[in-house]
PDB file of C-alpha atoms in Angstrom:
ATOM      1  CA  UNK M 142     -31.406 -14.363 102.498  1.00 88.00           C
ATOM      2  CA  UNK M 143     -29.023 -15.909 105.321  1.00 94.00           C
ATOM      3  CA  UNK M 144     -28.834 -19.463 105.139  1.00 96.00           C
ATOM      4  CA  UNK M 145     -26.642 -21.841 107.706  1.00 97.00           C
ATOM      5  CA  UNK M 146     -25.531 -25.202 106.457  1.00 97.00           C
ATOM      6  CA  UNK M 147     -24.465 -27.555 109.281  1.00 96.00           C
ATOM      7  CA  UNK M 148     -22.650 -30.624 108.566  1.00 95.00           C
ATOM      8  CA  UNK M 149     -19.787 -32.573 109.701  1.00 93.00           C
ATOM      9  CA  UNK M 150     -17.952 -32.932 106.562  1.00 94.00           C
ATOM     10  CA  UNK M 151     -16.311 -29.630 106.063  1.00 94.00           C
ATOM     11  CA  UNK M 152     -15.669 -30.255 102.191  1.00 95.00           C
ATOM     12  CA  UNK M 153     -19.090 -30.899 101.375  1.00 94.00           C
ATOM     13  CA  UNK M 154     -20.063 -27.929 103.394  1.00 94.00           C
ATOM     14  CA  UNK M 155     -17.729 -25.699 101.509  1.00 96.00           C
ATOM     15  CA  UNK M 156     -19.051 -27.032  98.183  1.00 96.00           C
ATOM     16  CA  UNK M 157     -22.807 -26.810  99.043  1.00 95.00           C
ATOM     17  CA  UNK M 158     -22.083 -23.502 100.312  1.00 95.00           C
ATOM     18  CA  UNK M 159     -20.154 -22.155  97.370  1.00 96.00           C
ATOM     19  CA  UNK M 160     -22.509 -23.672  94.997  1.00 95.00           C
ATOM     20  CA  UNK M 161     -25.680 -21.686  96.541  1.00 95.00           C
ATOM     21  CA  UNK M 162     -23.262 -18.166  96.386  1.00 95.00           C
ATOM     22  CA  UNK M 163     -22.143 -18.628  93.236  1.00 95.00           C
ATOM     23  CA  UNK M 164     -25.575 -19.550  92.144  1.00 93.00           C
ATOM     24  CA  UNK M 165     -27.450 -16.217  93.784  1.00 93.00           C
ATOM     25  CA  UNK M 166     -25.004 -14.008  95.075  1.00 92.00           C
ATOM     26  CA  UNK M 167     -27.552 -12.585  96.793  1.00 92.00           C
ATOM     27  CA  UNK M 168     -27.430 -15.334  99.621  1.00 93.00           C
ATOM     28  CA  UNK M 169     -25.430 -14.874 102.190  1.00 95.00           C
ATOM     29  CA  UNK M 170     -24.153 -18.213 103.857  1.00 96.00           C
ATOM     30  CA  UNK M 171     -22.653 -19.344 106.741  1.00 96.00           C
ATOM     31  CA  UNK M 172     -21.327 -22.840 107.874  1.00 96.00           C
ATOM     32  CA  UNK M 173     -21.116 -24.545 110.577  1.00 96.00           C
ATOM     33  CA  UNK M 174     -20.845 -28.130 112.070  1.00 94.00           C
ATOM     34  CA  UNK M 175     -23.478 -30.089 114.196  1.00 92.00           C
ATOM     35  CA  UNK M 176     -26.489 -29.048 115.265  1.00 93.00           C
ATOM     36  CA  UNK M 177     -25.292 -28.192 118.991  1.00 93.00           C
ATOM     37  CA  UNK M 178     -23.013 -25.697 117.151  1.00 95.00           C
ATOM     38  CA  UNK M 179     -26.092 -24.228 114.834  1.00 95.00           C
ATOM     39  CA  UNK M 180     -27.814 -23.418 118.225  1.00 95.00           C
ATOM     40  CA  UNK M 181     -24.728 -21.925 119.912  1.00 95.00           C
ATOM     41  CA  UNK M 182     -24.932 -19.656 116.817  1.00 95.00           C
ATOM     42  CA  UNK M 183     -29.080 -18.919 117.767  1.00 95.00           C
ATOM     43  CA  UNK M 184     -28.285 -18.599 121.225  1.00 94.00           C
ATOM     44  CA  UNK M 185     -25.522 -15.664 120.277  1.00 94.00           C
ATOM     45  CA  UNK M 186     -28.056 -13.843 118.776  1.00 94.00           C
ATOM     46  CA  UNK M 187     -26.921 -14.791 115.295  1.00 95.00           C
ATOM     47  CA  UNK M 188     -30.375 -15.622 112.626  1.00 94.00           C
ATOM     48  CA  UNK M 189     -30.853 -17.248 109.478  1.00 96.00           C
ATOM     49  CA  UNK M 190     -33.999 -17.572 107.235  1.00 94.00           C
ATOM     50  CA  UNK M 191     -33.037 -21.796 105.977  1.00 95.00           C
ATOM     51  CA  UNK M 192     -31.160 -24.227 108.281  1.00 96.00           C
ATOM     52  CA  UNK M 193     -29.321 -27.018 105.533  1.00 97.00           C
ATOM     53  CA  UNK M 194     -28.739 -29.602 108.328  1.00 97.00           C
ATOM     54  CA  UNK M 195     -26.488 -32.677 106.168  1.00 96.00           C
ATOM     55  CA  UNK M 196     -27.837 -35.930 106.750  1.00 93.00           C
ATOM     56  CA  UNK M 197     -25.452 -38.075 104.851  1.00 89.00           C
ATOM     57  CA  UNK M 198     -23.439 -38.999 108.091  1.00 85.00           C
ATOM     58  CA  UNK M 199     -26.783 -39.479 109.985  1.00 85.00           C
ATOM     59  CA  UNK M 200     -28.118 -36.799 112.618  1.00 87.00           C
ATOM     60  CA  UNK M 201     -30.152 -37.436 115.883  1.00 89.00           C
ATOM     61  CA  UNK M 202     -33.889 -36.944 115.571  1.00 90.00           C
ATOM     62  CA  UNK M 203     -34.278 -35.958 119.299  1.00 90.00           C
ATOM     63  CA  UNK M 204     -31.915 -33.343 118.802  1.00 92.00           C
ATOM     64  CA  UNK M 205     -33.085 -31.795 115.921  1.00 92.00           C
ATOM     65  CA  UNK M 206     -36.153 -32.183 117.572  1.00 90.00           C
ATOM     66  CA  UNK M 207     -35.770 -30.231 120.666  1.00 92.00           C
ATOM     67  CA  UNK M 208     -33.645 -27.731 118.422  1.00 93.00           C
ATOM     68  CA  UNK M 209     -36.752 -26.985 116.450  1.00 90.00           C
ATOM     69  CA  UNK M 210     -39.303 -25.992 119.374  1.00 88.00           C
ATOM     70  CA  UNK M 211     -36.383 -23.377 120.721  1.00 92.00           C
ATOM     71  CA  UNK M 212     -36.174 -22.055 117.301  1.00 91.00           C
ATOM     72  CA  UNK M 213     -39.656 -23.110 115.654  1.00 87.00           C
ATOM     73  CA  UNK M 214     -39.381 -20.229 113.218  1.00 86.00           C
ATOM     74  CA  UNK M 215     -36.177 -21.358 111.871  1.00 91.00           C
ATOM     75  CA  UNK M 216     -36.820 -23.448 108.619  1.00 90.00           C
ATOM     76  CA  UNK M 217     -34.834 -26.575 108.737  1.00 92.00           C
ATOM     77  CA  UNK M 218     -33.975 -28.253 105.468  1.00 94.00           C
ATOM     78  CA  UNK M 219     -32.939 -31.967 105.276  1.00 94.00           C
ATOM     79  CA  UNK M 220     -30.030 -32.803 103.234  1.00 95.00           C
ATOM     80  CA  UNK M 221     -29.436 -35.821 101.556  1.00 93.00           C
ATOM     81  CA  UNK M 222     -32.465 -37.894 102.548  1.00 91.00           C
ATOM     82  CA  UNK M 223     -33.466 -40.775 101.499  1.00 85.00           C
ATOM     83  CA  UNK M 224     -37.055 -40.040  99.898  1.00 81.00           C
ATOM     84  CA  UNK M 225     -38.965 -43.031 101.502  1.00 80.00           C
ATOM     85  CA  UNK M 226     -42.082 -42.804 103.412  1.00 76.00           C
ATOM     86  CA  UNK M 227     -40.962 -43.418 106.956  1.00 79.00           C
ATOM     87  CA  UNK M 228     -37.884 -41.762 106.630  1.00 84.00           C
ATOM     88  CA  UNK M 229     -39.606 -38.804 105.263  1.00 83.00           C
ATOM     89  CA  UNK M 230     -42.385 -38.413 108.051  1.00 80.00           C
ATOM     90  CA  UNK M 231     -39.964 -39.097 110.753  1.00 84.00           C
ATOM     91  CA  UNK M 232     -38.241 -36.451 109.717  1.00 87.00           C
ATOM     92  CA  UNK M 233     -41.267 -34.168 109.195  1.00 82.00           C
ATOM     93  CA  UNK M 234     -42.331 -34.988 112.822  1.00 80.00           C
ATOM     94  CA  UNK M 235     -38.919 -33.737 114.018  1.00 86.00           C
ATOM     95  CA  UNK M 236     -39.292 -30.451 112.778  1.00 86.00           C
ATOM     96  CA  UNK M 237     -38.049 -30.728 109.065  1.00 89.00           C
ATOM     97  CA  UNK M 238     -39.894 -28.554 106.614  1.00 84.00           C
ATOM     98  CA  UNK M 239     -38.185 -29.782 103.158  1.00 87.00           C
ATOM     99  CA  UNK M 240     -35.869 -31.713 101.866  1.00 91.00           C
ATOM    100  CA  UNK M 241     -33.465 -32.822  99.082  1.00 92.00           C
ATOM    101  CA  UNK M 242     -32.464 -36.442  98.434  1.00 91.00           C
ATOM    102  CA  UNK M 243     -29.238 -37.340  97.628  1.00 90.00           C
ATOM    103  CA  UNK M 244     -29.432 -37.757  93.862  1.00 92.00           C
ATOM    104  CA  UNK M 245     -30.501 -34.107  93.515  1.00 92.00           C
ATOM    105  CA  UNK M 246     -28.363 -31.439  92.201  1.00 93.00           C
ATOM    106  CA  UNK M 247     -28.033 -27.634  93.199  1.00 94.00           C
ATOM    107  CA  UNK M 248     -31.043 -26.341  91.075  1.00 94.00           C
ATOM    108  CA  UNK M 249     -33.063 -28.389  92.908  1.00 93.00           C
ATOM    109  CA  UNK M 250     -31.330 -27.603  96.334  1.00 95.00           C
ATOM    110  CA  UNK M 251     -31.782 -23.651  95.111  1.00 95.00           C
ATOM    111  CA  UNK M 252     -35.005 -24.244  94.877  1.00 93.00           C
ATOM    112  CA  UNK M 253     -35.974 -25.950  97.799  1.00 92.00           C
ATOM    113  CA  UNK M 254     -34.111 -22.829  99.985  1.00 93.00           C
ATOM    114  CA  UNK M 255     -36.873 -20.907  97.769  1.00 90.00           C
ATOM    115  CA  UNK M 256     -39.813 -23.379  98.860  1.00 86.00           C
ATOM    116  CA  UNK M 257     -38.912 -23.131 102.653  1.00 84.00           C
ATOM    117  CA  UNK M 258     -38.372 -19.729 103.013  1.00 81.00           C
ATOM    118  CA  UNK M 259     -41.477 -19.274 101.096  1.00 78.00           C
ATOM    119  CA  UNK M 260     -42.936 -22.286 103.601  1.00 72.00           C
ATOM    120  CA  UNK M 261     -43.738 -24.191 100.975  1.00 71.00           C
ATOM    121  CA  UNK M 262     -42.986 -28.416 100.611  1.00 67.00           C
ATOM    122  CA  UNK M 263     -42.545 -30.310  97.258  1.00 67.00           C
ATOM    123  CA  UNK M 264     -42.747 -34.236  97.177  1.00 64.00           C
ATOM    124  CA  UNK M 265     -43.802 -36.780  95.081  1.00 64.00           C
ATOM    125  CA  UNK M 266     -48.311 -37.622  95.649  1.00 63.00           C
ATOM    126  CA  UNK M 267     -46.781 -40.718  97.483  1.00 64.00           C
ATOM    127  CA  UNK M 268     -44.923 -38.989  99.855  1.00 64.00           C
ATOM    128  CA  UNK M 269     -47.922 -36.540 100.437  1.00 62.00           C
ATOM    129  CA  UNK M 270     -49.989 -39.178 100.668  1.00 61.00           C
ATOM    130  CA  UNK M 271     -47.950 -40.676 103.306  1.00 61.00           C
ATOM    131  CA  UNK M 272     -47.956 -37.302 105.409  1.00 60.00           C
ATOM    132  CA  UNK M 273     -51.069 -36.989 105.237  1.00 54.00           C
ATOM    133  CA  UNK M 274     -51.950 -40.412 106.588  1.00 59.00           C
ATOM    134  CA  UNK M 275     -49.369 -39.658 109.128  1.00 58.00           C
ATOM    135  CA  UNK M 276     -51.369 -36.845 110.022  1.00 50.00           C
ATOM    136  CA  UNK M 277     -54.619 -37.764 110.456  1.00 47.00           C
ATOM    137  CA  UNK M 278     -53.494 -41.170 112.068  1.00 49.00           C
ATOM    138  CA  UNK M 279     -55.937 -41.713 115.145  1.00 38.00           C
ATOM    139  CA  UNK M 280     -53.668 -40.382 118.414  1.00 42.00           C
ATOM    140  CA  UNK M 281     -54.627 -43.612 120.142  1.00 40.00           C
ATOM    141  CA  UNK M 282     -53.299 -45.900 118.002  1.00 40.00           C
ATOM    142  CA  UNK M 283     -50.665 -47.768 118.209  1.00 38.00           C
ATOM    143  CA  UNK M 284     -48.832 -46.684 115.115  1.00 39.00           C
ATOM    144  CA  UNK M 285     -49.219 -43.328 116.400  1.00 36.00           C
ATOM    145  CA  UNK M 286     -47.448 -43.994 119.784  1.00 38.00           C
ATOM    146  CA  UNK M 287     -43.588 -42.644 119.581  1.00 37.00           C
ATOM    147  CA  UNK M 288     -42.588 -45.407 121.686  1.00 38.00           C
ATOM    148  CA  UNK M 289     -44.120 -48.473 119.396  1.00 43.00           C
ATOM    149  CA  UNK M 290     -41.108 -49.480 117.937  1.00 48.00           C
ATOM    150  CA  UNK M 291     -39.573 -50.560 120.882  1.00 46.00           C
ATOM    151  CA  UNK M 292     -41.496 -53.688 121.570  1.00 46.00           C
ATOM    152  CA  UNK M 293     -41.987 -54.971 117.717  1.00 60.00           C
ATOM    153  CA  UNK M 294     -40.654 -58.676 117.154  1.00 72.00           C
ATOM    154  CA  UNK M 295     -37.885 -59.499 115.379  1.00 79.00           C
ATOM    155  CA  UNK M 296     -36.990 -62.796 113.709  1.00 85.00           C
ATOM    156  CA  UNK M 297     -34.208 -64.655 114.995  1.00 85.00           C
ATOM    157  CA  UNK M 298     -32.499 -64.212 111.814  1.00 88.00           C
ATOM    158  CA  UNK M 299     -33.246 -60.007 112.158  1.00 87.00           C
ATOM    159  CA  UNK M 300     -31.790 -60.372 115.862  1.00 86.00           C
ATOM    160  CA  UNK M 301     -28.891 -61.515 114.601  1.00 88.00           C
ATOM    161  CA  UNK M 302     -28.859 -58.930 111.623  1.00 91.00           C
ATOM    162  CA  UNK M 303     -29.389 -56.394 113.869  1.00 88.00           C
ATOM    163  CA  UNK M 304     -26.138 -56.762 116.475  1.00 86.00           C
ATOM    164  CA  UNK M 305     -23.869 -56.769 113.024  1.00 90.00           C
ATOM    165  CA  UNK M 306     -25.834 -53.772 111.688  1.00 89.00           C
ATOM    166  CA  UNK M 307     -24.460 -52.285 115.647  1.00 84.00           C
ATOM    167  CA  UNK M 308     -21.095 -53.488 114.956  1.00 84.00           C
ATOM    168  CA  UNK M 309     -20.942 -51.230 112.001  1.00 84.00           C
ATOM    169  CA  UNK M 310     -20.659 -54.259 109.726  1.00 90.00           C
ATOM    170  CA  UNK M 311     -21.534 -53.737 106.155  1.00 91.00           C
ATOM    171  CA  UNK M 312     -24.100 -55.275 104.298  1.00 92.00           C
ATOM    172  CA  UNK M 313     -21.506 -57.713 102.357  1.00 93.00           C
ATOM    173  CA  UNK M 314     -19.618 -58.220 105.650  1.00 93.00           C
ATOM    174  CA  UNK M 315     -22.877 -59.545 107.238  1.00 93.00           C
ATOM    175  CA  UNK M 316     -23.702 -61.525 104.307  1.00 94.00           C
ATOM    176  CA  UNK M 317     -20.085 -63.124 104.274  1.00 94.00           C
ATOM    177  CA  UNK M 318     -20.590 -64.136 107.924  1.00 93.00           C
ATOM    178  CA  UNK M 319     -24.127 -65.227 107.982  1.00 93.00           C
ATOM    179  CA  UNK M 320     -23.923 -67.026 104.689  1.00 91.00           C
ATOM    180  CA  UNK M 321     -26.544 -65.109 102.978  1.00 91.00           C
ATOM    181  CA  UNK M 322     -26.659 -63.467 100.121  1.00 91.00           C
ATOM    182  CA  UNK M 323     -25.871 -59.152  99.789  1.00 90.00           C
ATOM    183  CA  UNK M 324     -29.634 -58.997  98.645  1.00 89.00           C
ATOM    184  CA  UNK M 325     -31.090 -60.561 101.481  1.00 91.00           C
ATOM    185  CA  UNK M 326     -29.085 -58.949 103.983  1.00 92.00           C
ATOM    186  CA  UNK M 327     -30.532 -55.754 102.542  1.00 91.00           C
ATOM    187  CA  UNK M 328     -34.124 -57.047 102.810  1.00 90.00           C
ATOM    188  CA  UNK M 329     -33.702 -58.334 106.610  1.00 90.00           C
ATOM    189  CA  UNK M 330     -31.931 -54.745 107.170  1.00 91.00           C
ATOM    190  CA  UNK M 331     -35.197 -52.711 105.672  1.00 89.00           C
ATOM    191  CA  UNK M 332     -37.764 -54.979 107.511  1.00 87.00           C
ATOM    192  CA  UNK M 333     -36.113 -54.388 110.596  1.00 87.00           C
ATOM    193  CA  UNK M 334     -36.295 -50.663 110.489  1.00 87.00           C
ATOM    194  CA  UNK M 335     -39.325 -50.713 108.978  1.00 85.00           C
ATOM    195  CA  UNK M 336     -40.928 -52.870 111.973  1.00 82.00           C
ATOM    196  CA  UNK M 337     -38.906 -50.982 114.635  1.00 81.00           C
ATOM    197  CA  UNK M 338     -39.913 -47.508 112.972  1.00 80.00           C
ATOM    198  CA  UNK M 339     -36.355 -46.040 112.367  1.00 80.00           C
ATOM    199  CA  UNK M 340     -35.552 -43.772 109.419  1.00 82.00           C
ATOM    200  CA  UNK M 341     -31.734 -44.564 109.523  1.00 82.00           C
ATOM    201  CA  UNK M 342     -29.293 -47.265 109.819  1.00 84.00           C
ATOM    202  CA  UNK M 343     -27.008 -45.386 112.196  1.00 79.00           C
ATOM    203  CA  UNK M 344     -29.835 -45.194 114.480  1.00 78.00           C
ATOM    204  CA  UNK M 345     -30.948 -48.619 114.334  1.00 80.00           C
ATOM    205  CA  UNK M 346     -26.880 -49.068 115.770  1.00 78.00           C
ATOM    206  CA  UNK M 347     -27.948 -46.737 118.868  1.00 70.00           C
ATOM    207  CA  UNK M 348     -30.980 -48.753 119.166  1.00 69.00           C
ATOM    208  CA  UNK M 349     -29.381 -52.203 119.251  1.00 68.00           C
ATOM    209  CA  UNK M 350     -26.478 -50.994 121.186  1.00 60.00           C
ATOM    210  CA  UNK M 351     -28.903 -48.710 123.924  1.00 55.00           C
ATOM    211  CA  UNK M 352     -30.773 -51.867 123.960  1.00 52.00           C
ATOM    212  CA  UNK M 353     -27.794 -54.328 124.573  1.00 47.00           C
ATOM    213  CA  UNK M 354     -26.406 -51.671 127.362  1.00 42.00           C
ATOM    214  CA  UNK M 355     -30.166 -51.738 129.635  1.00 41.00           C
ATOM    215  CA  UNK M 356     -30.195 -55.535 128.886  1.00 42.00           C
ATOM    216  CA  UNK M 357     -26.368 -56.231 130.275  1.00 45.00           C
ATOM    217  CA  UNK M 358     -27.697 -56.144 134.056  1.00 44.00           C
ATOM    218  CA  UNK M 359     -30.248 -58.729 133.749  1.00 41.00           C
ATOM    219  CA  UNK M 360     -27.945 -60.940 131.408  1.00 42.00           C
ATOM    220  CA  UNK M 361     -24.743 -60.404 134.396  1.00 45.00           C
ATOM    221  CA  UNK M 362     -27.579 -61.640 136.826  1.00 46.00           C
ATOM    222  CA  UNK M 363     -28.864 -64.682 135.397  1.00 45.00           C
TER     223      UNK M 363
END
């Protein structure tokens, strides 16, 4: 079996790497860094059964994305995920076939290289459950629409949440400032990417800051 593990951190990618070998020396592993260097590997001809793409220092959805309908045979395994439902079917839609949370260890990781070569999935019923729904959601609905996100209201108090989430402030940093306590922070933090439909707090930073960029004009001109 050839599997590719792309991630950023070159440490962890030596460790998750040397723990699958040393594990099944049968497996034959290569790694690499983003995902725009995992398909200048597929574009040299080079091809791999599992794709371990690390999630822990976030990854971009429309990249993995368009990644996956070049190479749609290619079975891309999330690493490090956080096992909640939108997180999980975002990351399904994208072109994910598996994945491994962060509290997992390497049986579990060994296994799940097993399930998706196999093309099998293993979740908890409430993550089925979710995918399922996800599925079968009617097409015309607004849930269903990609775009849906964009226009949800915020509270004042998530506006202002939001811009220190994009200023790569910390949860206890934007408590400190806003006088609130760590706890709510965190609540005003999941609401918002919950009503905005983002799976990741490093995207809800490109949102907020894409947002404040197409918004600049019409503030200059007023």
């Amino acid at each position: 079996m050839r599997v590719v593990i792309a991630s950023e951190i070159r440490l962890l990618g030596e460790c998750v790497a040397h723990s699958l070998m040393t594990r099944d020396s049968a497996l034959d592993v290569l790694l690499t860094g983003t995902i725009a260097d995992l398909s200048d590997l597929m574009a040299r001809g080079l091809r791999f059964d599992v794709a371990i793409l690390d999630l822990t220092q976030g990854v971009d959805l429309d990249a993995v994305r368009a990644f996956h309908r070049r190479y749609p045979d290619l079975a891309l395994l999330a690493l490090g995920l956080e096992e909640q439902e939108q997180a999980v079917v975002a990351h399904g839609s994208a072109g994910f076939g598996c994945y491994v949370r962060r509290e997992d260890g390497i049986e579990r990781l060994y296994a799940t290289v097993r399930d998706a070569i196999a093309g099998r999935m293993t979740c908890s019923p409430e993550i089925a459950g979710s995918i399922m729904r996800a599925l079968f959601r009617a097409p015309g609905s607004a849930s269903a629409d990609p775009g849906h996100g964009r226009n949800a209201t915020l509270t004042t108090r998530e506006e202002e949440v939001a811009r220190h989430v994009a200023d790569a402030l910390s949860n206890k940093e934007i408590a400190l400032l806003l006088d609130l306590s760590e706890s709510t922070v965190k609540h005003h933090v999941h609401s918002i990417l919950s009503k905005l439909e983002l799976p990741t707090r490093r995207q809800l930073m490109r949102r907020t800051r894409m947002f404040d960029m197409e918004t600049e004009p019409t503030r200059a001109s007023s």
